[in-house]
Amino acid sequence: PLELTRSCTSAAMHPDFGPLGEGWQLSSRMMLVRDGGGDFLVQGGDGGGTRFRPQSDGTLQPERGIHASLVRDGDAYVLTTKSNKRYVFGSRTKDGLGNIAEHNLAYIDYMEDFDGNRLTWLYAADGLGRVMAVEHSSGNRLAFEYERSRFGWRIRTATLVSAAGDPGQSAAYTYGECGELTRVEISGVP
């Protein structure tokens, strides 16, 4: 299942305020970053991450105690976890995000579980990494609307939408003068 949770970290992945106020990120905002030393870091929206170091044979070795693999597949990288979930990064360039070879950064494209259930991240075409929707292979999706402020782009609403296009439960976000999240209103049928 997709969880829409927010977390605050002083080690935020981006210098901007985040889509839900300063330092706040969404749990589903995963990315793959290549650092200056050539290591790859899979980062979650909570600011945590797992490092993979390139080996002389071309493979990527995870940190000690991590039971996952990161493998290059063309322009994409595939993270496979111990529970056989696959996270694919950088396989699409049509949305302006490029790939890890061009930008040293790739956002998640999709996640697939052992049974073939897939969540696909859809991004704005402006190259800023704004998630417009996360869509399940069944056609149901979580859609986001944004507003622009002096602090950057902020999520205004997050709405569950059925495969038939019917809106379900929605969350509306309100921000204060300093860009901080001040209110969340939940409405609609879950």
PDB file of N, CA and C in Angstrom, residues 81-154:
ATOM      1  N   THR A  81      14.534  -5.401  -3.024  1.00  0.00           N
ATOM      2  CA  THR A  81      14.642  -5.596  -1.581  1.00  0.00           C
ATOM      3  C   THR A  81      14.566  -7.076  -1.228  1.00  0.00           C
ATOM      4  N   LYS A  82      14.801  -7.361   0.027  1.00  0.00           N
ATOM      5  CA  LYS A  82      14.748  -8.731   0.551  1.00  0.00           C
ATOM      6  C   LYS A  82      13.365  -9.347   0.321  1.00  0.00           C
ATOM      7  N   SER A  83      12.306  -8.520   0.346  1.00  0.00           N
ATOM      8  CA  SER A  83      10.938  -9.016   0.145  1.00  0.00           C
ATOM      9  C   SER A  83      10.533  -9.012  -1.336  1.00  0.00           C
ATOM     10  N   ASN A  84      11.508  -8.872  -2.232  1.00  0.00           N
ATOM     11  CA  ASN A  84      11.302  -8.896  -3.682  1.00  0.00           C
ATOM     12  C   ASN A  84      10.488  -7.725  -4.224  1.00  0.00           C
ATOM     13  N   LYS A  85      10.480  -6.610  -3.527  1.00  0.00           N
ATOM     14  CA  LYS A  85       9.907  -5.390  -4.103  1.00  0.00           C
ATOM     15  C   LYS A  85      10.969  -4.779  -4.993  1.00  0.00           C
ATOM     16  N   ARG A  86      10.542  -4.305  -6.154  1.00  0.00           N
ATOM     17  CA  ARG A  86      11.458  -3.684  -7.105  1.00  0.00           C
ATOM     18  C   ARG A  86      11.134  -2.206  -7.215  1.00  0.00           C
ATOM     19  N   TYR A  87      12.144  -1.373  -7.070  1.00  0.00           N
ATOM     20  CA  TYR A  87      12.026   0.074  -7.224  1.00  0.00           C
ATOM     21  C   TYR A  87      12.882   0.465  -8.421  1.00  0.00           C
ATOM     22  N   VAL A  88      12.276   1.093  -9.428  1.00  0.00           N
ATOM     23  CA  VAL A  88      12.990   1.427 -10.657  1.00  0.00           C
ATOM     24  C   VAL A  88      13.175   2.936 -10.730  1.00  0.00           C
ATOM     25  N   PHE A  89      14.411   3.363 -10.956  1.00  0.00           N
ATOM     26  CA  PHE A  89      14.781   4.779 -11.003  1.00  0.00           C
ATOM     27  C   PHE A  89      15.365   5.120 -12.371  1.00  0.00           C
ATOM     28  N   GLY A  90      14.960   6.252 -12.940  1.00  0.00           N
ATOM     29  CA  GLY A  90      15.617   6.798 -14.113  1.00  0.00           C
ATOM     30  C   GLY A  90      15.344   6.119 -15.428  1.00  0.00           C
ATOM     31  N   SER A  91      14.243   5.374 -15.547  1.00  0.00           N
ATOM     32  CA  SER A  91      13.967   4.686 -16.810  1.00  0.00           C
ATOM     33  C   SER A  91      13.253   5.579 -17.818  1.00  0.00           C
ATOM     34  N   ARG A  92      12.740   6.729 -17.366  1.00  0.00           N
ATOM     35  CA  ARG A  92      12.002   7.619 -18.267  1.00  0.00           C
ATOM     36  C   ARG A  92      12.714   8.963 -18.350  1.00  0.00           C
ATOM     37  N   THR A  93      12.721   9.550 -19.516  1.00  0.00           N
ATOM     38  CA  THR A  93      13.254  10.904 -19.670  1.00  0.00           C
ATOM     39  C   THR A  93      12.201  11.836 -20.242  1.00  0.00           C
ATOM     40  N   LYS A  94      11.029  11.314 -20.605  1.00  0.00           N
ATOM     41  CA  LYS A  94      10.000  12.124 -21.250  1.00  0.00           C
ATOM     42  C   LYS A  94       9.442  13.226 -20.352  1.00  0.00           C
ATOM     43  N   ASP A  95       9.570  13.081 -19.041  1.00  0.00           N
ATOM     44  CA  ASP A  95       9.006  14.080 -18.140  1.00  0.00           C
ATOM     45  C   ASP A  95      10.025  15.143 -17.729  1.00  0.00           C
ATOM     46  N   GLY A  96      11.139  15.200 -18.423  1.00  0.00           N
ATOM     47  CA  GLY A  96      12.115  16.251 -18.172  1.00  0.00           C
ATOM     48  C   GLY A  96      13.055  15.982 -17.016  1.00  0.00           C
ATOM     49  N   LEU A  97      12.971  14.803 -16.411  1.00  0.00           N
ATOM     50  CA  LEU A  97      13.808  14.515 -15.251  1.00  0.00           C
ATOM     51  C   LEU A  97      15.149  13.912 -15.613  1.00  0.00           C
ATOM     52  N   GLY A  98      15.297  13.498 -16.865  1.00  0.00           N
ATOM     53  CA  GLY A  98      16.574  12.929 -17.276  1.00  0.00           C
ATOM     54  C   GLY A  98      16.841  11.607 -16.594  1.00  0.00           C
ATOM     55  N   ASN A  99      18.105  11.264 -16.484  1.00  0.00           N
ATOM     56  CA  ASN A  99      18.470  10.016 -15.814  1.00  0.00           C
ATOM     57  C   ASN A  99      19.746  10.239 -15.016  1.00  0.00           C
ATOM     58  N   ILE A 100      20.158   9.228 -14.316  1.00  0.00           N
ATOM     59  CA  ILE A 100      21.289   9.345 -13.396  1.00  0.00           C
ATOM     60  C   ILE A 100      22.582   9.700 -14.128  1.00  0.00           C
ATOM     61  N   ALA A 101      22.750   9.231 -15.358  1.00  0.00           N
ATOM     62  CA  ALA A 101      23.969   9.519 -16.118  1.00  0.00           C
ATOM     63  C   ALA A 101      24.073  10.997 -16.458  1.00  0.00           C
ATOM     64  N   GLU A 102      22.943  11.646 -16.689  1.00  0.00           N
ATOM     65  CA  GLU A 102      22.943  13.059 -17.069  1.00  0.00           C
ATOM     66  C   GLU A 102      22.955  13.997 -15.870  1.00  0.00           C
ATOM     67  N   HIS A 103      22.290  13.622 -14.791  1.00  0.00           N
ATOM     68  CA  HIS A 103      22.052  14.572 -13.702  1.00  0.00           C
ATOM     69  C   HIS A 103      22.558  14.123 -12.330  1.00  0.00           C
ATOM     70  N   ASN A 104      23.103  12.913 -12.213  1.00  0.00           N
ATOM     71  CA  ASN A 104      23.498  12.349 -10.919  1.00  0.00           C
ATOM     72  C   ASN A 104      22.323  12.233  -9.965  1.00  0.00           C
ATOM     73  N   LEU A 105      21.100  12.249 -10.507  1.00  0.00           N
ATOM     74  CA  LEU A 105      19.891  12.164  -9.701  1.00  0.00           C
ATOM     75  C   LEU A 105      18.797  11.564 -10.560  1.00  0.00           C
ATOM     76  N   ALA A 106      18.052  10.621 -10.019  1.00  0.00           N
ATOM     77  CA  ALA A 106      16.896  10.048 -10.716  1.00  0.00           C
ATOM     78  C   ALA A 106      15.801   9.798  -9.693  1.00  0.00           C
ATOM     79  N   TYR A 107      14.606  10.274 -10.003  1.00  0.00           N
ATOM     80  CA  TYR A 107      13.455  10.023  -9.135  1.00  0.00           C
ATOM     81  C   TYR A 107      12.900   8.633  -9.423  1.00  0.00           C
ATOM     82  N   ILE A 108      12.131   8.123  -8.487  1.00  0.00           N
ATOM     83  CA  ILE A 108      11.528   6.805  -8.678  1.00  0.00           C
ATOM     84  C   ILE A 108      10.528   6.863  -9.832  1.00  0.00           C
ATOM     85  N   ASP A 109      10.561   5.846 -10.665  1.00  0.00           N
ATOM     86  CA  ASP A 109       9.597   5.709 -11.758  1.00  0.00           C
ATOM     87  C   ASP A 109       8.437   4.823 -11.322  1.00  0.00           C
ATOM     88  N   TYR A 110       8.783   3.647 -10.794  1.00  0.00           N
ATOM     89  CA  TYR A 110       7.723   2.772 -10.301  1.00  0.00           C
ATOM     90  C   TYR A 110       8.263   1.790  -9.279  1.00  0.00           C
ATOM     91  N   MET A 111       7.319   1.216  -8.531  1.00  0.00           N
ATOM     92  CA  MET A 111       7.601   0.180  -7.555  1.00  0.00           C
ATOM     93  C   MET A 111       6.674  -0.976  -7.875  1.00  0.00           C
ATOM     94  N   GLU A 112       7.221  -2.195  -7.842  1.00  0.00           N
ATOM     95  CA  GLU A 112       6.427  -3.370  -8.162  1.00  0.00           C
ATOM     96  C   GLU A 112       6.677  -4.429  -7.104  1.00  0.00           C
ATOM     97  N   ASP A 113       5.585  -5.068  -6.627  1.00  0.00           N
ATOM     98  CA  ASP A 113       5.761  -6.117  -5.630  1.00  0.00           C
ATOM     99  C   ASP A 113       5.847  -7.483  -6.298  1.00  0.00           C
ATOM    100  N   PHE A 114       6.014  -8.509  -5.487  1.00  0.00           N
ATOM    101  CA  PHE A 114       6.198  -9.883  -5.947  1.00  0.00           C
ATOM    102  C   PHE A 114       5.024 -10.357  -6.808  1.00  0.00           C
ATOM    103  N   ASP A 115       3.807  -9.852  -6.521  1.00  0.00           N
ATOM    104  CA  ASP A 115       2.597 -10.276  -7.235  1.00  0.00           C
ATOM    105  C   ASP A 115       2.318  -9.452  -8.488  1.00  0.00           C
ATOM    106  N   GLY A 116       3.199  -8.514  -8.824  1.00  0.00           N
ATOM    107  CA  GLY A 116       3.013  -7.705 -10.027  1.00  0.00           C
ATOM    108  C   GLY A 116       2.191  -6.450  -9.834  1.00  0.00           C
ATOM    109  N   ASN A 117       1.796  -6.145  -8.595  1.00  0.00           N
ATOM    110  CA  ASN A 117       1.109  -4.882  -8.332  1.00  0.00           C
ATOM    111  C   ASN A 117       2.116  -3.760  -8.487  1.00  0.00           C
ATOM    112  N   ARG A 118       1.748  -2.736  -9.226  1.00  0.00           N
ATOM    113  CA  ARG A 118       2.697  -1.670  -9.530  1.00  0.00           C
ATOM    114  C   ARG A 118       2.133  -0.309  -9.130  1.00  0.00           C
ATOM    115  N   LEU A 119       3.003   0.515  -8.545  1.00  0.00           N
ATOM    116  CA  LEU A 119       2.722   1.931  -8.313  1.00  0.00           C
ATOM    117  C   LEU A 119       3.656   2.721  -9.216  1.00  0.00           C
ATOM    118  N   THR A 120       3.090   3.608 -10.029  1.00  0.00           N
ATOM    119  CA  THR A 120       3.863   4.414 -10.970  1.00  0.00           C
ATOM    120  C   THR A 120       3.766   5.878 -10.569  1.00  0.00           C
ATOM    121  N   TRP A 121       4.904   6.550 -10.493  1.00  0.00           N
ATOM    122  CA  TRP A 121       4.956   7.966 -10.153  1.00  0.00           C
ATOM    123  C   TRP A 121       4.899   8.785 -11.440  1.00  0.00           C
ATOM    124  N   LEU A 122       3.987   9.749 -11.483  1.00  0.00           N
ATOM    125  CA  LEU A 122       3.840  10.629 -12.642  1.00  0.00           C
ATOM    126  C   LEU A 122       4.262  12.025 -12.217  1.00  0.00           C
ATOM    127  N   TYR A 123       5.164  12.638 -13.000  1.00  0.00           N
ATOM    128  CA  TYR A 123       5.768  13.915 -12.623  1.00  0.00           C
ATOM    129  C   TYR A 123       5.328  15.037 -13.546  1.00  0.00           C
ATOM    130  N   ALA A 124       5.401  16.269 -13.040  1.00  0.00           N
ATOM    131  CA  ALA A 124       5.161  17.444 -13.875  1.00  0.00           C
ATOM    132  C   ALA A 124       6.252  17.505 -14.936  1.00  0.00           C
ATOM    133  N   ALA A 125       5.930  18.060 -16.090  1.00  0.00           N
ATOM    134  CA  ALA A 125       6.878  18.101 -17.209  1.00  0.00           C
ATOM    135  C   ALA A 125       7.901  19.221 -17.088  1.00  0.00           C
ATOM    136  N   ASP A 126       7.971  19.888 -15.942  1.00  0.00           N
ATOM    137  CA  ASP A 126       8.887  21.022 -15.780  1.00  0.00           C
ATOM    138  C   ASP A 126      10.265  20.615 -15.270  1.00  0.00           C
ATOM    139  N   GLY A 127      10.476  19.320 -14.992  1.00  0.00           N
ATOM    140  CA  GLY A 127      11.785  18.850 -14.559  1.00  0.00           C
ATOM    141  C   GLY A 127      12.116  19.137 -13.100  1.00  0.00           C
ATOM    142  N   LEU A 128      11.147  19.593 -12.305  1.00  0.00           N
ATOM    143  CA  LEU A 128      11.396  19.935 -10.902  1.00  0.00           C
ATOM    144  C   LEU A 128      11.143  18.778  -9.941  1.00  0.00           C
ATOM    145  N   GLY A 129      10.684  17.653 -10.471  1.00  0.00           N
ATOM    146  CA  GLY A 129      10.444  16.500  -9.609  1.00  0.00           C
ATOM    147  C   GLY A 129       9.134  16.552  -8.851  1.00  0.00           C
ATOM    148  N   ARG A 130       8.207  17.425  -9.273  1.00  0.00           N
ATOM    149  CA  ARG A 130       6.910  17.483  -8.593  1.00  0.00           C
ATOM    150  C   ARG A 130       6.072  16.274  -8.979  1.00  0.00           C
ATOM    151  N   VAL A 131       5.671  15.492  -7.988  1.00  0.00           N
ATOM    152  CA  VAL A 131       4.836  14.324  -8.219  1.00  0.00           C
ATOM    153  C   VAL A 131       3.402  14.809  -8.450  1.00  0.00           C
ATOM    154  N   MET A 132       2.864  14.516  -9.631  1.00  0.00           N
ATOM    155  CA  MET A 132       1.489  14.917  -9.950  1.00  0.00           C
ATOM    156  C   MET A 132       0.500  13.834  -9.547  1.00  0.00           C
ATOM    157  N   ALA A 133       0.936  12.585  -9.573  1.00  0.00           N
ATOM    158  CA  ALA A 133       0.078  11.472  -9.171  1.00  0.00           C
ATOM    159  C   ALA A 133       0.934  10.236  -8.936  1.00  0.00           C
ATOM    160  N   VAL A 134       0.408   9.338  -8.118  1.00  0.00           N
ATOM    161  CA  VAL A 134       0.960   8.004  -7.965  1.00  0.00           C
ATOM    162  C   VAL A 134      -0.184   7.074  -8.330  1.00  0.00           C
ATOM    163  N   GLU A 135       0.034   6.251  -9.368  1.00  0.00           N
ATOM    164  CA  GLU A 135      -1.046   5.441  -9.914  1.00  0.00           C
ATOM    165  C   GLU A 135      -0.782   3.959  -9.698  1.00  0.00           C
ATOM    166  N   HIS A 136      -1.816   3.246  -9.219  1.00  0.00           N
ATOM    167  CA  HIS A 136      -1.742   1.803  -9.025  1.00  0.00           C
ATOM    168  C   HIS A 136      -2.055   1.111 -10.343  1.00  0.00           C
ATOM    169  N   SER A 137      -1.557  -0.098 -10.525  1.00  0.00           N
ATOM    170  CA  SER A 137      -1.808  -0.845 -11.757  1.00  0.00           C
ATOM    171  C   SER A 137      -3.298  -1.105 -11.979  1.00  0.00           C
ATOM    172  N   SER A 138      -4.118  -0.978 -10.937  1.00  0.00           N
ATOM    173  CA  SER A 138      -5.570  -1.138 -11.069  1.00  0.00           C
ATOM    174  C   SER A 138      -6.222   0.095 -11.700  1.00  0.00           C
ATOM    175  N   GLY A 139      -5.472   1.210 -11.783  1.00  0.00           N
ATOM    176  CA  GLY A 139      -6.016   2.461 -12.316  1.00  0.00           C
ATOM    177  C   GLY A 139      -6.357   3.476 -11.247  1.00  0.00           C
ATOM    178  N   ASN A 140      -6.470   3.045  -9.990  1.00  0.00           N
ATOM    179  CA  ASN A 140      -6.698   3.997  -8.898  1.00  0.00           C
ATOM    180  C   ASN A 140      -5.444   4.844  -8.729  1.00  0.00           C
ATOM    181  N   ARG A 141      -5.630   6.085  -8.304  1.00  0.00           N
ATOM    182  CA  ARG A 141      -4.453   6.947  -8.151  1.00  0.00           C
ATOM    183  C   ARG A 141      -4.650   7.954  -7.023  1.00  0.00           C
ATOM    184  N   LEU A 142      -3.526   8.478  -6.580  1.00  0.00           N
ATOM    185  CA  LEU A 142      -3.482   9.592  -5.639  1.00  0.00           C
ATOM    186  C   LEU A 142      -2.949  10.768  -6.430  1.00  0.00           C
ATOM    187  N   ALA A 143      -3.808  11.787  -6.616  1.00  0.00           N
ATOM    188  CA  ALA A 143      -3.455  12.936  -7.456  1.00  0.00           C
ATOM    189  C   ALA A 143      -3.160  14.153  -6.584  1.00  0.00           C
ATOM    190  N   PHE A 144      -2.171  14.937  -6.988  1.00  0.00           N
ATOM    191  CA  PHE A 144      -1.756  16.120  -6.253  1.00  0.00           C
ATOM    192  C   PHE A 144      -1.998  17.377  -7.084  1.00  0.00           C
ATOM    193  N   GLU A 145      -2.447  18.435  -6.421  1.00  0.00           N
ATOM    194  CA  GLU A 145      -2.515  19.762  -7.032  1.00  0.00           C
ATOM    195  C   GLU A 145      -1.593  20.660  -6.220  1.00  0.00           C
ATOM    196  N   TYR A 146      -0.909  21.561  -6.915  1.00  0.00           N
ATOM    197  CA  TYR A 146       0.088  22.423  -6.279  1.00  0.00           C
ATOM    198  C   TYR A 146      -0.300  23.889  -6.420  1.00  0.00           C
ATOM    199  N   GLU A 147       0.305  24.687  -5.565  1.00  0.00           N
ATOM    200  CA  GLU A 147       0.241  26.137  -5.711  1.00  0.00           C
ATOM    201  C   GLU A 147       1.655  26.663  -5.601  1.00  0.00           C
ATOM    202  N   ARG A 148       1.915  27.742  -6.296  1.00  0.00           N
ATOM    203  CA  ARG A 148       3.245  28.349  -6.251  1.00  0.00           C
ATOM    204  C   ARG A 148       3.236  29.451  -5.205  1.00  0.00           C
ATOM    205  N   SER A 149       4.269  29.482  -4.381  1.00  0.00           N
ATOM    206  CA  SER A 149       4.418  30.532  -3.378  1.00  0.00           C
ATOM    207  C   SER A 149       5.844  31.064  -3.452  1.00  0.00           C
ATOM    208  N   ARG A 150       6.146  32.039  -2.654  1.00  0.00           N
ATOM    209  CA  ARG A 150       7.515  32.577  -2.657  1.00  0.00           C
ATOM    210  C   ARG A 150       8.513  31.556  -2.124  1.00  0.00           C
ATOM    211  N   PHE A 151       8.013  30.473  -1.524  1.00  0.00           N
ATOM    212  CA  PHE A 151       8.870  29.418  -0.988  1.00  0.00           C
ATOM    213  C   PHE A 151       8.994  28.230  -1.937  1.00  0.00           C
ATOM    214  N   GLY A 152       8.386  28.322  -3.111  1.00  0.00           N
ATOM    215  CA  GLY A 152       8.414  27.220  -4.071  1.00  0.00           C
ATOM    216  C   GLY A 152       7.043  26.609  -4.225  1.00  0.00           C
ATOM    217  N   TRP A 153       6.989  25.425  -4.789  1.00  0.00           N
ATOM    218  CA  TRP A 153       5.732  24.726  -5.019  1.00  0.00           C
ATOM    219  C   TRP A 153       5.296  24.009  -3.755  1.00  0.00           C
ATOM    220  N   ARG A 154       4.021  24.143  -3.414  1.00  0.00           N
ATOM    221  CA  ARG A 154       3.426  23.501  -2.234  1.00  0.00           C
ATOM    222  C   ARG A 154       2.237  22.666  -2.680  1.00  0.00           C
TER     223      ARG A 154
END
